[in-house]
Amino acid sequence: SCQIFPSVYDREDEDITGDELTIHGVKVVNKTSRSSNTPQATIPLVMLHGYANGCVYFYRNLISLSQTYFPTIYALDMLGFGLSSRPRFETTPDDTSVESAEAFFVESLEAWRIKNKIDKMIIAGHSIG
């Protein structure tokens, strides 16, 4: 999965840090860039792409959103999309419920939220996001 904190990377007023997490055996790389000019909102925005997309789907929106509304934006690649790993989807042939597929993605998002110590977040999704 990828997280993008949009800013212009050649600015001197930024701190760029990195961190690695493992969730369900999947390596997640967090990259953070913060500008001193961003607003002081306390709740981060989490952007989830639609089917057959990745986090870069939102690239045209990230800088404007970060400079105007959200200093912290997470644009995630959902499991099996973009740069994220594709873990096995454990199900049986007779399990055709929508709830099983939904739980697969919701549980991975919840695990990511807990590992990143995020208490509250605003979610913006497109399509299945």
C-alpha positions as a printed NumPy array, in Angstrom:
array([[  0.   ,   0.   ,   0.   ],
       [  1.196,   3.527,  -0.426],
       [  0.568,   6.628,   1.557],
       [  1.082,   9.988,  -0.004],
       [  1.401,  13.242,   1.891],
       [  1.446,  15.675,  -1.001],
       [  3.735,  18.64 ,  -1.05 ],
       [  6.414,  19.904,  -3.338],
       [  9.452,  17.848,  -2.317],
       [ 12.073,  20.498,  -3.007],
       [ 10.811,  22.832,  -0.279],
       [ 13.032,  23.483,   2.726],
       [ 10.202,  23.623,   5.282],
       [  9.364,  19.912,   5.147],
       [ 10.199,  16.881,   7.229],
       [ 10.215,  13.613,   5.295],
       [ 10.161,  10.392,   7.271],
       [  9.554,   6.748,   6.494],
       [  8.274,   3.753,   8.397],
       [  7.589,   0.124,   7.552],
       [  4.754,  -2.001,   8.912],
       [  3.726,  -5.59 ,   8.326],
       [ -0.009,  -6.325,   8.21 ],
       [ -1.197,  -9.881,   7.529],
       [  2.273, -10.663,   6.193],
       [  2.104,  -7.74 ,   3.77 ],
       [  4.851,  -5.114,   3.936],
       [  3.445,  -1.584,   4.046],
       [  5.725,   1.396,   3.464],
       [  4.655,   4.729,   4.919],
       [  6.191,   7.908,   3.57 ],
       [  5.425,  11.231,   5.185],
       [  5.996,  14.738,   3.915],
       [  4.679,  17.733,   5.809],
       [  4.861,  21.365,   4.837],
       [  4.758,  24.161,   7.404],
       [  2.159,  25.89 ,   5.196],
       [ -0.541,  23.23 ,   5.587],
       [ -3.709,  23.717,   7.657],
       [ -3.85 ,  22.368,  11.2  ],
       [ -6.713,  19.862,  10.852],
       [ -6.405,  17.046,  13.342],
       [ -8.331,  14.289,  11.547],
       [ -6.564,  12.756,   8.53 ],
       [ -8.193,  12.074,   5.183],
       [ -7.963,   8.476,   3.921],
       [ -8.554,   8.076,   0.185],
       [ -9.543,   4.657,  -1.211],
       [ -9.458,   4.029,  -4.948],
       [-11.948,   2.057,  -7.013],
       [-11.68 ,  -1.268,  -8.809],
       [ -8.652,  -1.741, -11.103],
       [ -7.014,   1.449,  -9.82 ],
       [ -4.383,   2.435,  -7.279],
       [ -3.631,   5.304,  -4.951],
       [ -2.216,   7.38 ,  -7.817],
       [ -5.806,   7.722,  -9.056],
       [ -6.002,  10.718,  -6.704],
       [ -2.695,  12.37 ,  -7.618],
       [ -4.315,  15.456,  -9.141],
       [ -6.278,  16.109,  -5.949],
       [ -3.614,  15.574,  -3.301],
       [ -1.68 ,  18.836,  -3.35 ],
       [ -4.771,  21.046,  -3.337],
       [ -6.461,  19.014,  -0.594],
       [ -3.325,  19.023,   1.554],
       [ -2.745,  22.756,   1.213],
       [ -6.376,  23.713,   1.773],
       [ -8.018,  21.189,   4.094],
       [ -5.959,  18.226,   5.304],
       [ -2.292,  18.354,   6.299],
       [ -2.333,  14.553,   6.565],
       [ -3.672,  12.516,   3.659],
       [ -3.327,   8.772,   3.244],
       [ -3.912,   7.519,  -0.305],
       [ -3.903,   3.74 ,   0.016],
       [ -3.44 ,   0.918,  -2.436],
       [ -5.995,  -1.648,  -1.321],
       [ -4.872,  -5.272,  -1.075],
       [ -4.259,  -6.741,  -4.514],
       [ -4.139,  -3.356,  -6.267],
       [ -1.378,  -0.912,  -7.17 ],
       [  1.804,  -1.556,  -5.203],
       [  0.091,  -3.665,  -2.522],
       [  0.672,  -7.371,  -2.189],
       [ -2.075,  -9.78 ,  -3.123],
       [ -2.613, -12.083,  -0.138],
       [ -4.726, -15.212,  -0.496],
       [ -8.431, -14.596,  -0.221],
       [ -9.412, -17.395,   2.144],
       [-12.874, -18.609,   1.214],
       [-14.651, -21.785,   0.214],
       [-16.26 , -22.45 ,  -3.187],
       [-19.737, -22.37 ,  -1.633],
       [-19.15 , -18.973,   0.015],
       [-20.417, -16.446,  -2.519],
       [-21.503, -13.804,  -0.033],
       [-20.715, -10.17 ,  -0.572],
       [-20.002,  -9.94 ,   3.148],
       [-16.906, -12.182,   2.817],
       [-15.359,  -9.952,   0.161],
       [-16.333,  -6.82 ,   2.066],
       [-14.812,  -8.139,   5.305],
       [-11.53 ,  -8.9  ,   3.498],
       [-11.017,  -5.231,   2.635],
       [-12.587,  -3.706,   5.756],
       [-10.491,  -5.863,   8.096],
       [ -7.286,  -4.957,   6.258],
       [ -8.151,  -1.242,   6.473],
       [ -8.882,  -1.607,  10.185],
       [ -5.564,  -3.414,  10.755],
       [ -3.774,  -0.613,   8.883],
       [ -5.579,   2.039,  10.981],
       [ -4.601,   0.355,  14.249],
       [ -0.951,  -0.149,  13.21 ],
       [ -0.729,   3.541,  12.277],
       [ -2.333,   4.588,  15.597],
       [ -5.137,   6.526,  13.912],
       [ -8.144,   7.05 ,  16.201],
       [-10.353,   9.035,  13.823],
       [-10.267,   9.45 ,  10.065],
       [-12.354,  10.806,   7.232],
       [-12.711,   8.305,   4.383],
       [-13.185,   9.378,   0.769],
       [-13.756,   6.496,  -1.612],
       [-14.335,   5.947,  -5.295],
       [-16.289,   2.957,  -6.633],
       [-15.458,  -0.017,  -4.36 ],
       [-13.282,   2.274,  -2.202]])
